[in-house]
């Protein structure tokens, strides 16, 4: 049985806040059904990047959100202009993550400001795991999430952009299926699955940025396990490292030059 | 509190099996902690496409899995040949889903056979929801899942490819954030998040193809709600409808022809 719940009573986070203390305070509350909400061995603490960014002071003044996106962009992957003139840019941000706004977040931020992603979400997750383990004695893992769109599918789901003390992949390579054949290509990204699962308990537009997942303690491990950065595919291996329109245009120019 | 568990004791499924009966039999078992496992109003029943395909007889003899993939491909999206000569093809299948093997599945199938996806997983999900509601009186939703890779990210996660009696998106458009600003672009794909969450309870290579999600009954609705087909992005709107190498090559040829 997997149990997932969001912590109630997390107040607005401001720069310099100690998230370990904030989470501990929230987990000392009994759960709604009266059960003990304290962290236990094997619990996975899942935190939105939004509050990590706020605690780390990654708030900037931005009368123009587009400027912030441009500054956070290391590579334009694709862009498209709608009939009404709205430009959608899909870009790679400094973390290697491909998304629609380079991780620049203008929702649930004070007016006139935008949030940047944490500089190193894996380091943030490891620091949280270290602090929570020291304070509680419980062997917990931490995942930091962001909401991302997908190629080929509408809508967004939450993904892992930081991980500390937890296996981000469940490596089935080397195991066999029920017929005894090797499961060679299966590499479930459990960190992304956990991130997605916790989005289901956050509540619409509510301030419930921390969730606990109980029941997969086997995924919790050493603090030096690879972080969520290891989920990002190297563009060299990526068949979709560039949008179709952009690749076509580059090819067209190269073809014309080769013929000329 | 969200609770997720896999049903124990689901036997090997063969063509013609009545999955409604199979699931009902498995839910009459008490849960491991002794709790009542019967379906309740608001439960979401999540079923792998593998057993739906088996029940629907979508098993074909295939000495050559590649032939089956070719037959199930409606559009080649991208392909790449590794230094060892292995060809990875990313293709669109008849359901519009972009994946590495057109949904052709050779794991956990009898030797010498491969599984094709259900012909219409939304119809399969609706039929299951109808049957389970009629048999139990409980207002349940059904999701049919498949394991898919992602652009830009390593590994796979489970996704919704069929849905019956459940909202596949949680539409936040029209609601506001905590600062009162509209959440204009947010369209969480809850069906994919539920599919991902249940992969966490299936167990490594185990035969636990059905999971129950309890705690999001607000997503369960009428049987005529849009299915998982509505998650698939129309290629016309899709900036990644073709791999970068393929688009470049097309552009190159067009550019050379234009210059010549």
PDB file of N, CA, C and O in Angstrom, chain A residues 58-125:
ATOM      1  N   UNK A  58      15.574  33.021  -4.892  1.00  0.00           N
ATOM      2  CA  UNK A  58      15.654  33.089  -6.360  1.00  0.00           C
ATOM      3  C   UNK A  58      14.493  33.898  -6.942  1.00  0.00           C
ATOM      4  O   UNK A  58      13.917  33.544  -7.976  1.00  0.00           O
ATOM      5  N   UNK A  59      14.146  34.983  -6.260  1.00  0.00           N
ATOM      6  CA  UNK A  59      13.061  35.865  -6.692  1.00  0.00           C
ATOM      7  C   UNK A  59      13.697  37.082  -7.362  1.00  0.00           C
ATOM      8  O   UNK A  59      14.594  37.699  -6.788  1.00  0.00           O
ATOM      9  N   UNK A  60      13.257  37.387  -8.554  1.00  0.00           N
ATOM     10  CA  UNK A  60      13.785  38.585  -9.211  1.00  0.00           C
ATOM     11  C   UNK A  60      12.630  39.495  -9.620  1.00  0.00           C
ATOM     12  O   UNK A  60      11.517  39.026  -9.863  1.00  0.00           O
ATOM     13  N   UNK A  61      12.920  40.792  -9.660  1.00  0.00           N
ATOM     14  CA  UNK A  61      11.948  41.724 -10.198  1.00  0.00           C
ATOM     15  C   UNK A  61      11.904  41.527 -11.698  1.00  0.00           C
ATOM     16  O   UNK A  61      12.936  41.404 -12.343  1.00  0.00           O
ATOM     17  N   UNK A  62      10.734  41.457 -12.226  1.00  0.00           N
ATOM     18  CA  UNK A  62      10.621  41.217 -13.657  1.00  0.00           C
ATOM     19  C   UNK A  62       9.349  41.844 -14.166  1.00  0.00           C
ATOM     20  O   UNK A  62       8.280  41.257 -14.089  1.00  0.00           O
ATOM     21  N   UNK A  63       9.473  43.064 -14.652  1.00  0.00           N
ATOM     22  CA  UNK A  63       8.317  43.655 -15.312  1.00  0.00           C
ATOM     23  C   UNK A  63       8.102  42.899 -16.619  1.00  0.00           C
ATOM     24  O   UNK A  63       7.005  42.790 -17.120  1.00  0.00           O
ATOM     25  N   UNK A  64       9.193  42.320 -17.126  1.00  0.00           N
ATOM     26  CA  UNK A  64       9.065  41.548 -18.358  1.00  0.00           C
ATOM     27  C   UNK A  64       9.547  40.125 -18.135  1.00  0.00           C
ATOM     28  O   UNK A  64      10.733  39.840 -18.090  1.00  0.00           O
ATOM     29  N   UNK A  65       8.555  39.229 -18.005  1.00  0.00           N
ATOM     30  CA  UNK A  65       8.858  37.826 -17.792  1.00  0.00           C
ATOM     31  C   UNK A  65       9.663  37.262 -18.969  1.00  0.00           C
ATOM     32  O   UNK A  65      10.513  36.373 -18.780  1.00  0.00           O
ATOM     33  N   UNK A  66       9.406  37.784 -20.162  1.00  0.00           N
ATOM     34  CA  UNK A  66      10.119  37.273 -21.349  1.00  0.00           C
ATOM     35  C   UNK A  66      11.624  37.507 -21.234  1.00  0.00           C
ATOM     36  O   UNK A  66      12.421  36.675 -21.647  1.00  0.00           O
ATOM     37  N   UNK A  67      12.013  38.662 -20.645  1.00  0.00           N
ATOM     38  CA  UNK A  67      13.437  38.934 -20.433  1.00  0.00           C
ATOM     39  C   UNK A  67      14.058  37.873 -19.527  1.00  0.00           C
ATOM     40  O   UNK A  67      15.178  37.390 -19.775  1.00  0.00           O
ATOM     41  N   UNK A  68      13.335  37.521 -18.471  1.00  0.00           N
ATOM     42  CA  UNK A  68      13.862  36.512 -17.540  1.00  0.00           C
ATOM     43  C   UNK A  68      14.024  35.168 -18.236  1.00  0.00           C
ATOM     44  O   UNK A  68      15.016  34.460 -18.032  1.00  0.00           O
ATOM     45  N   UNK A  69      13.046  34.833 -19.085  1.00  0.00           N
ATOM     46  CA  UNK A  69      13.139  33.563 -19.811  1.00  0.00           C
ATOM     47  C   UNK A  69      14.366  33.576 -20.723  1.00  0.00           C
ATOM     48  O   UNK A  69      15.116  32.599 -20.797  1.00  0.00           O
ATOM     49  N   UNK A  70      14.586  34.703 -21.397  1.00  0.00           N
ATOM     50  CA  UNK A  70      15.748  34.799 -22.289  1.00  0.00           C
ATOM     51  C   UNK A  70      17.050  34.619 -21.505  1.00  0.00           C
ATOM     52  O   UNK A  70      17.958  33.905 -21.944  1.00  0.00           O
ATOM     53  N   UNK A  71      17.124  35.226 -20.318  1.00  0.00           N
ATOM     54  CA  UNK A  71      18.355  35.104 -19.518  1.00  0.00           C
ATOM     55  C   UNK A  71      18.583  33.677 -19.027  1.00  0.00           C
ATOM     56  O   UNK A  71      19.719  33.249 -18.836  1.00  0.00           O
ATOM     57  N   UNK A  72      17.494  32.935 -18.794  1.00  0.00           N
ATOM     58  CA  UNK A  72      17.616  31.562 -18.279  1.00  0.00           C
ATOM     59  C   UNK A  72      17.759  30.528 -19.397  1.00  0.00           C
ATOM     60  O   UNK A  72      17.786  29.331 -19.120  1.00  0.00           O
ATOM     61  N   UNK A  73      17.776  30.990 -20.643  1.00  0.00           N
ATOM     62  CA  UNK A  73      17.811  30.065 -21.777  1.00  0.00           C
ATOM     63  C   UNK A  73      19.250  29.796 -22.205  1.00  0.00           C
ATOM     64  O   UNK A  73      19.982  30.733 -22.527  1.00  0.00           O
ATOM     65  N   UNK A  74      19.652  28.543 -22.209  1.00  0.00           N
ATOM     66  CA  UNK A  74      20.983  28.222 -22.734  1.00  0.00           C
ATOM     67  C   UNK A  74      20.897  27.755 -24.181  1.00  0.00           C
ATOM     68  O   UNK A  74      21.889  27.746 -24.899  1.00  0.00           O
ATOM     69  N   UNK A  75      19.685  27.365 -24.625  1.00  0.00           N
ATOM     70  CA  UNK A  75      19.535  26.867 -25.998  1.00  0.00           C
ATOM     71  C   UNK A  75      18.068  26.957 -26.377  1.00  0.00           C
ATOM     72  O   UNK A  75      17.211  26.510 -25.614  1.00  0.00           O
ATOM     73  N   UNK A  76      17.793  27.563 -27.525  1.00  0.00           N
ATOM     74  CA  UNK A  76      16.420  27.562 -28.041  1.00  0.00           C
ATOM     75  C   UNK A  76      16.187  26.228 -28.740  1.00  0.00           C
ATOM     76  O   UNK A  76      16.888  25.892 -29.700  1.00  0.00           O
ATOM     77  N   UNK A  77      15.228  25.464 -28.264  1.00  0.00           N
ATOM     78  CA  UNK A  77      14.955  24.158 -28.847  1.00  0.00           C
ATOM     79  C   UNK A  77      13.935  24.287 -29.975  1.00  0.00           C
ATOM     80  O   UNK A  77      14.101  23.707 -31.049  1.00  0.00           O
ATOM     81  N   UNK A  78      12.899  25.057 -29.733  1.00  0.00           N
ATOM     82  CA  UNK A  78      11.845  25.236 -30.743  1.00  0.00           C
ATOM     83  C   UNK A  78      11.047  26.477 -30.390  1.00  0.00           C
ATOM     84  O   UNK A  78      10.985  26.880 -29.226  1.00  0.00           O
ATOM     85  N   UNK A  79      10.434  27.098 -31.397  1.00  0.00           N
ATOM     86  CA  UNK A  79       9.517  28.194 -31.102  1.00  0.00           C
ATOM     87  C   UNK A  79       8.434  28.225 -32.158  1.00  0.00           C
ATOM     88  O   UNK A  79       8.594  27.692 -33.258  1.00  0.00           O
ATOM     89  N   UNK A  80       7.329  28.802 -31.797  1.00  0.00           N
ATOM     90  CA  UNK A  80       6.222  28.890 -32.732  1.00  0.00           C
ATOM     91  C   UNK A  80       5.430  30.147 -32.412  1.00  0.00           C
ATOM     92  O   UNK A  80       5.218  30.473 -31.240  1.00  0.00           O
ATOM     93  N   UNK A  81       4.992  30.849 -33.450  1.00  0.00           N
ATOM     94  CA  UNK A  81       4.175  32.038 -33.274  1.00  0.00           C
ATOM     95  C   UNK A  81       2.732  31.703 -33.633  1.00  0.00           C
ATOM     96  O   UNK A  81       2.474  31.165 -34.708  1.00  0.00           O
ATOM     97  N   UNK A  82       1.823  31.983 -32.709  1.00  0.00           N
ATOM     98  CA  UNK A  82       0.415  31.677 -32.960  1.00  0.00           C
ATOM     99  C   UNK A  82      -0.159  32.716 -33.907  1.00  0.00           C
ATOM    100  O   UNK A  82       0.436  33.776 -34.123  1.00  0.00           O
ATOM    101  N   UNK A  83      -1.339  32.433 -34.501  1.00  0.00           N
ATOM    102  CA  UNK A  83      -1.979  33.424 -35.396  1.00  0.00           C
ATOM    103  C   UNK A  83      -2.202  34.772 -34.699  1.00  0.00           C
ATOM    104  O   UNK A  83      -2.227  35.807 -35.350  1.00  0.00           O
ATOM    105  N   UNK A  84      -2.315  34.773 -33.372  1.00  0.00           N
ATOM    106  CA  UNK A  84      -2.528  36.037 -32.660  1.00  0.00           C
ATOM    107  C   UNK A  84      -1.205  36.720 -32.305  1.00  0.00           C
ATOM    108  O   UNK A  84      -1.200  37.770 -31.670  1.00  0.00           O
ATOM    109  N   UNK A  85      -0.075  36.107 -32.694  1.00  0.00           N
ATOM    110  CA  UNK A  85       1.214  36.734 -32.444  1.00  0.00           C
ATOM    111  C   UNK A  85       1.910  36.271 -31.171  1.00  0.00           C
ATOM    112  O   UNK A  85       3.027  36.701 -30.881  1.00  0.00           O
ATOM    113  N   UNK A  86       1.252  35.403 -30.397  1.00  0.00           N
ATOM    114  CA  UNK A  86       1.891  34.904 -29.178  1.00  0.00           C
ATOM    115  C   UNK A  86       2.999  33.908 -29.537  1.00  0.00           C
ATOM    116  O   UNK A  86       2.775  32.986 -30.321  1.00  0.00           O
ATOM    117  N   UNK A  87       4.183  34.129 -28.969  1.00  0.00           N
ATOM    118  CA  UNK A  87       5.313  33.254 -29.275  1.00  0.00           C
ATOM    119  C   UNK A  87       5.497  32.239 -28.149  1.00  0.00           C
ATOM    120  O   UNK A  87       5.649  32.614 -26.987  1.00  0.00           O
ATOM    121  N   UNK A  88       5.454  30.954 -28.497  1.00  0.00           N
ATOM    122  CA  UNK A  88       5.783  29.897 -27.546  1.00  0.00           C
ATOM    123  C   UNK A  88       7.209  29.450 -27.825  1.00  0.00           C
ATOM    124  O   UNK A  88       7.538  29.092 -28.951  1.00  0.00           O
ATOM    125  N   UNK A  89       8.057  29.528 -26.798  1.00  0.00           N
ATOM    126  CA  UNK A  89       9.434  29.077 -26.960  1.00  0.00           C
ATOM    127  C   UNK A  89       9.664  27.848 -26.090  1.00  0.00           C
ATOM    128  O   UNK A  89       9.335  27.862 -24.908  1.00  0.00           O
ATOM    129  N   UNK A  90      10.215  26.808 -26.671  1.00  0.00           N
ATOM    130  CA  UNK A  90      10.633  25.634 -25.904  1.00  0.00           C
ATOM    131  C   UNK A  90      12.154  25.740 -25.803  1.00  0.00           C
ATOM    132  O   UNK A  90      12.839  25.785 -26.826  1.00  0.00           O
ATOM    133  N   UNK A  91      12.658  25.791 -24.581  1.00  0.00           N
ATOM    134  CA  UNK A  91      14.086  26.079 -24.405  1.00  0.00           C
ATOM    135  C   UNK A  91      14.722  25.111 -23.414  1.00  0.00           C
ATOM    136  O   UNK A  91      14.046  24.478 -22.606  1.00  0.00           O
ATOM    137  N   UNK A  92      16.047  25.025 -23.496  1.00  0.00           N
ATOM    138  CA  UNK A  92      16.808  24.281 -22.496  1.00  0.00           C
ATOM    139  C   UNK A  92      17.320  25.289 -21.481  1.00  0.00           C
ATOM    140  O   UNK A  92      17.891  26.318 -21.833  1.00  0.00           O
ATOM    141  N   UNK A  93      17.119  24.982 -20.202  1.00  0.00           N
ATOM    142  CA  UNK A  93      17.588  25.892 -19.154  1.00  0.00           C
ATOM    143  C   UNK A  93      18.945  25.418 -18.611  1.00  0.00           C
ATOM    144  O   UNK A  93      19.469  24.391 -19.050  1.00  0.00           O
ATOM    145  N   UNK A  94      19.550  26.162 -17.694  1.00  0.00           N
ATOM    146  CA  UNK A  94      20.899  25.792 -17.240  1.00  0.00           C
ATOM    147  C   UNK A  94      20.982  24.397 -16.598  1.00  0.00           C
ATOM    148  O   UNK A  94      22.073  23.845 -16.458  1.00  0.00           O
ATOM    149  N   UNK A  95      19.832  23.820 -16.204  1.00  0.00           N
ATOM    150  CA  UNK A  95      19.830  22.480 -15.619  1.00  0.00           C
ATOM    151  C   UNK A  95      19.724  21.388 -16.690  1.00  0.00           C
ATOM    152  O   UNK A  95      19.697  20.204 -16.355  1.00  0.00           O
ATOM    153  N   UNK A  96      19.614  21.809 -17.954  1.00  0.00           N
ATOM    154  CA  UNK A  96      19.453  20.831 -19.027  1.00  0.00           C
ATOM    155  C   UNK A  96      18.008  20.476 -19.289  1.00  0.00           C
ATOM    156  O   UNK A  96      17.705  19.682 -20.193  1.00  0.00           O
ATOM    157  N   UNK A  97      17.093  21.059 -18.520  1.00  0.00           N
ATOM    158  CA  UNK A  97      15.684  20.700 -18.631  1.00  0.00           C
ATOM    159  C   UNK A  97      15.043  21.466 -19.787  1.00  0.00           C
ATOM    160  O   UNK A  97      15.224  22.674 -19.919  1.00  0.00           O
ATOM    161  N   UNK A  98      14.312  20.731 -20.623  1.00  0.00           N
ATOM    162  CA  UNK A  98      13.619  21.328 -21.758  1.00  0.00           C
ATOM    163  C   UNK A  98      12.197  21.660 -21.328  1.00  0.00           C
ATOM    164  O   UNK A  98      11.453  20.782 -20.875  1.00  0.00           O
ATOM    165  N   UNK A  99      11.805  22.925 -21.435  1.00  0.00           N
ATOM    166  CA  UNK A  99      10.462  23.316 -21.009  1.00  0.00           C
ATOM    167  C   UNK A  99      10.057  24.604 -21.697  1.00  0.00           C
ATOM    168  O   UNK A  99      10.837  25.221 -22.423  1.00  0.00           O
ATOM    169  N   UNK A 100       8.823  25.019 -21.437  1.00  0.00           N
ATOM    170  CA  UNK A 100       8.245  26.130 -22.195  1.00  0.00           C
ATOM    171  C   UNK A 100       8.686  27.492 -21.694  1.00  0.00           C
ATOM    172  O   UNK A 100       8.533  28.473 -22.381  1.00  0.00           O
ATOM    173  N   UNK A 101       9.213  27.591 -20.491  1.00  0.00           N
ATOM    174  CA  UNK A 101       9.518  28.925 -19.959  1.00  0.00           C
ATOM    175  C   UNK A 101      10.828  28.951 -19.195  1.00  0.00           C
ATOM    176  O   UNK A 101      11.036  29.808 -18.340  1.00  0.00           O
ATOM    177  N   UNK A 102      11.712  28.007 -19.498  1.00  0.00           N
ATOM    178  CA  UNK A 102      13.040  27.960 -18.870  1.00  0.00           C
ATOM    179  C   UNK A 102      12.948  27.880 -17.354  1.00  0.00           C
ATOM    180  O   UNK A 102      13.904  28.223 -16.651  1.00  0.00           O
ATOM    181  N   UNK A 103      11.808  27.407 -16.851  1.00  0.00           N
ATOM    182  CA  UNK A 103      11.644  27.306 -15.404  1.00  0.00           C
ATOM    183  C   UNK A 103      11.280  28.621 -14.743  1.00  0.00           C
ATOM    184  O   UNK A 103      11.127  28.662 -13.518  1.00  0.00           O
ATOM    185  N   UNK A 104      11.086  29.677 -15.524  1.00  0.00           N
ATOM    186  CA  UNK A 104      10.686  30.964 -14.944  1.00  0.00           C
ATOM    187  C   UNK A 104       9.205  30.890 -14.594  1.00  0.00           C
ATOM    188  O   UNK A 104       8.375  30.568 -15.436  1.00  0.00           O
ATOM    189  N   UNK A 105       8.887  31.188 -13.350  1.00  0.00           N
ATOM    190  CA  UNK A 105       7.559  30.927 -12.798  1.00  0.00           C
ATOM    191  C   UNK A 105       6.970  32.238 -12.298  1.00  0.00           C
ATOM    192  O   UNK A 105       7.551  32.921 -11.462  1.00  0.00           O
ATOM    193  N   UNK A 106       5.809  32.584 -12.838  1.00  0.00           N
ATOM    194  CA  UNK A 106       5.180  33.848 -12.442  1.00  0.00           C
ATOM    195  C   UNK A 106       3.879  33.623 -11.676  1.00  0.00           C
ATOM    196  O   UNK A 106       3.173  34.575 -11.384  1.00  0.00           O
ATOM    197  N   UNK A 107       3.560  32.362 -11.330  1.00  0.00           N
ATOM    198  CA  UNK A 107       2.330  32.119 -10.579  1.00  0.00           C
ATOM    199  C   UNK A 107       2.662  31.958  -9.100  1.00  0.00           C
ATOM    200  O   UNK A 107       3.720  31.449  -8.736  1.00  0.00           O
ATOM    201  N   UNK A 108       1.759  32.418  -8.247  1.00  0.00           N
ATOM    202  CA  UNK A 108       1.976  32.349  -6.796  1.00  0.00           C
ATOM    203  C   UNK A 108       3.284  33.020  -6.372  1.00  0.00           C
ATOM    204  O   UNK A 108       3.969  32.566  -5.455  1.00  0.00           O
ATOM    205  N   UNK A 109       3.638  34.113  -7.062  1.00  0.00           N
ATOM    206  CA  UNK A 109       4.781  34.942  -6.649  1.00  0.00           C
ATOM    207  C   UNK A 109       4.249  36.335  -6.357  1.00  0.00           C
ATOM    208  O   UNK A 109       3.212  36.724  -6.887  1.00  0.00           O
ATOM    209  N   UNK A 110       4.963  37.103  -5.522  1.00  0.00           N
ATOM    210  CA  UNK A 110       4.493  38.468  -5.271  1.00  0.00           C
ATOM    211  C   UNK A 110       4.429  39.268  -6.576  1.00  0.00           C
ATOM    212  O   UNK A 110       5.236  39.053  -7.484  1.00  0.00           O
ATOM    213  N   UNK A 111       3.454  40.161  -6.652  1.00  0.00           N
ATOM    214  CA  UNK A 111       3.238  40.966  -7.867  1.00  0.00           C
ATOM    215  C   UNK A 111       4.543  41.635  -8.316  1.00  0.00           C
ATOM    216  O   UNK A 111       5.299  42.141  -7.485  1.00  0.00           O
ATOM    217  N   UNK A 112       4.816  41.583  -9.608  1.00  0.00           N
ATOM    218  CA  UNK A 112       6.007  42.252 -10.144  1.00  0.00           C
ATOM    219  C   UNK A 112       7.274  41.439 -10.010  1.00  0.00           C
ATOM    220  O   UNK A 112       8.369  41.932 -10.289  1.00  0.00           O
ATOM    221  N   UNK A 113       7.147  40.197  -9.575  1.00  0.00           N
ATOM    222  CA  UNK A 113       8.339  39.347  -9.445  1.00  0.00           C
ATOM    223  C   UNK A 113       8.105  38.027 -10.170  1.00  0.00           C
ATOM    224  O   UNK A 113       6.967  37.636 -10.414  1.00  0.00           O
ATOM    225  N   UNK A 114       9.201  37.383 -10.523  1.00  0.00           N
ATOM    226  CA  UNK A 114       9.122  36.008 -11.012  1.00  0.00           C
ATOM    227  C   UNK A 114      10.153  35.179 -10.254  1.00  0.00           C
ATOM    228  O   UNK A 114      11.094  35.715  -9.664  1.00  0.00           O
ATOM    229  N   UNK A 115       9.939  33.885 -10.272  1.00  0.00           N
ATOM    230  CA  UNK A 115      10.833  32.950  -9.587  1.00  0.00           C
ATOM    231  C   UNK A 115      11.715  32.251 -10.608  1.00  0.00           C
ATOM    232  O   UNK A 115      11.224  31.799 -11.643  1.00  0.00           O
ATOM    233  N   UNK A 116      12.990  32.129 -10.286  1.00  0.00           N
ATOM    234  CA  UNK A 116      13.869  31.264 -11.075  1.00  0.00           C
ATOM    235  C   UNK A 116      13.962  29.914 -10.371  1.00  0.00           C
ATOM    236  O   UNK A 116      13.708  29.813  -9.167  1.00  0.00           O
ATOM    237  N   UNK A 117      14.361  28.877 -11.108  1.00  0.00           N
ATOM    238  CA  UNK A 117      14.551  27.572 -10.474  1.00  0.00           C
ATOM    239  C   UNK A 117      15.727  27.632  -9.505  1.00  0.00           C
ATOM    240  O   UNK A 117      16.604  28.492  -9.638  1.00  0.00           O
ATOM    241  N   UNK A 118      15.780  26.726  -8.542  1.00  0.00           N
ATOM    242  CA  UNK A 118      16.978  26.635  -7.706  1.00  0.00           C
ATOM    243  C   UNK A 118      18.219  26.472  -8.595  1.00  0.00           C
ATOM    244  O   UNK A 118      18.139  25.858  -9.658  1.00  0.00           O
ATOM    245  N   UNK A 119      19.347  27.018  -8.155  1.00  0.00           N
ATOM    246  CA  UNK A 119      20.583  26.924  -8.951  1.00  0.00           C
ATOM    247  C   UNK A 119      20.987  25.463  -9.137  1.00  0.00           C
ATOM    248  O   UNK A 119      21.408  25.047 -10.210  1.00  0.00           O
ATOM    249  N   UNK A 120      20.835  24.659  -8.101  1.00  0.00           N
ATOM    250  CA  UNK A 120      21.229  23.247  -8.149  1.00  0.00           C
ATOM    251  C   UNK A 120      20.223  22.439  -7.339  1.00  0.00           C
ATOM    252  O   UNK A 120      20.437  22.173  -6.147  1.00  0.00           O
ATOM    253  N   UNK A 121      19.104  22.043  -7.966  1.00  0.00           N
ATOM    254  CA  UNK A 121      18.046  21.353  -7.215  1.00  0.00           C
ATOM    255  C   UNK A 121      18.497  20.029  -6.593  1.00  0.00           C
ATOM    256  O   UNK A 121      17.965  19.627  -5.552  1.00  0.00           O
ATOM    257  N   UNK A 122      19.476  19.353  -7.214  1.00  0.00           N
ATOM    258  CA  UNK A 122      19.993  18.126  -6.590  1.00  0.00           C
ATOM    259  C   UNK A 122      20.688  18.457  -5.267  1.00  0.00           C
ATOM    260  O   UNK A 122      20.514  17.743  -4.269  1.00  0.00           O
ATOM    261  N   UNK A 123      21.471  19.541  -5.262  1.00  0.00           N
ATOM    262  CA  UNK A 123      22.126  19.954  -4.015  1.00  0.00           C
ATOM    263  C   UNK A 123      21.082  20.373  -2.983  1.00  0.00           C
ATOM    264  O   UNK A 123      21.211  20.059  -1.788  1.00  0.00           O
ATOM    265  N   UNK A 124      20.038  21.071  -3.433  1.00  0.00           N
ATOM    266  CA  UNK A 124      18.962  21.467  -2.512  1.00  0.00           C
ATOM    267  C   UNK A 124      18.296  20.233  -1.902  1.00  0.00           C
ATOM    268  O   UNK A 124      18.026  20.192  -0.697  1.00  0.00           O
ATOM    269  N   UNK A 125      18.024  19.231  -2.753  1.00  0.00           N
ATOM    270  CA  UNK A 125      17.367  18.010  -2.269  1.00  0.00           C
ATOM    271  C   UNK A 125      18.267  17.262  -1.284  1.00  0.00           C
ATOM    272  O   UNK A 125      17.804  16.769  -0.245  1.00  0.00           O
TER     273      UNK A 125
END
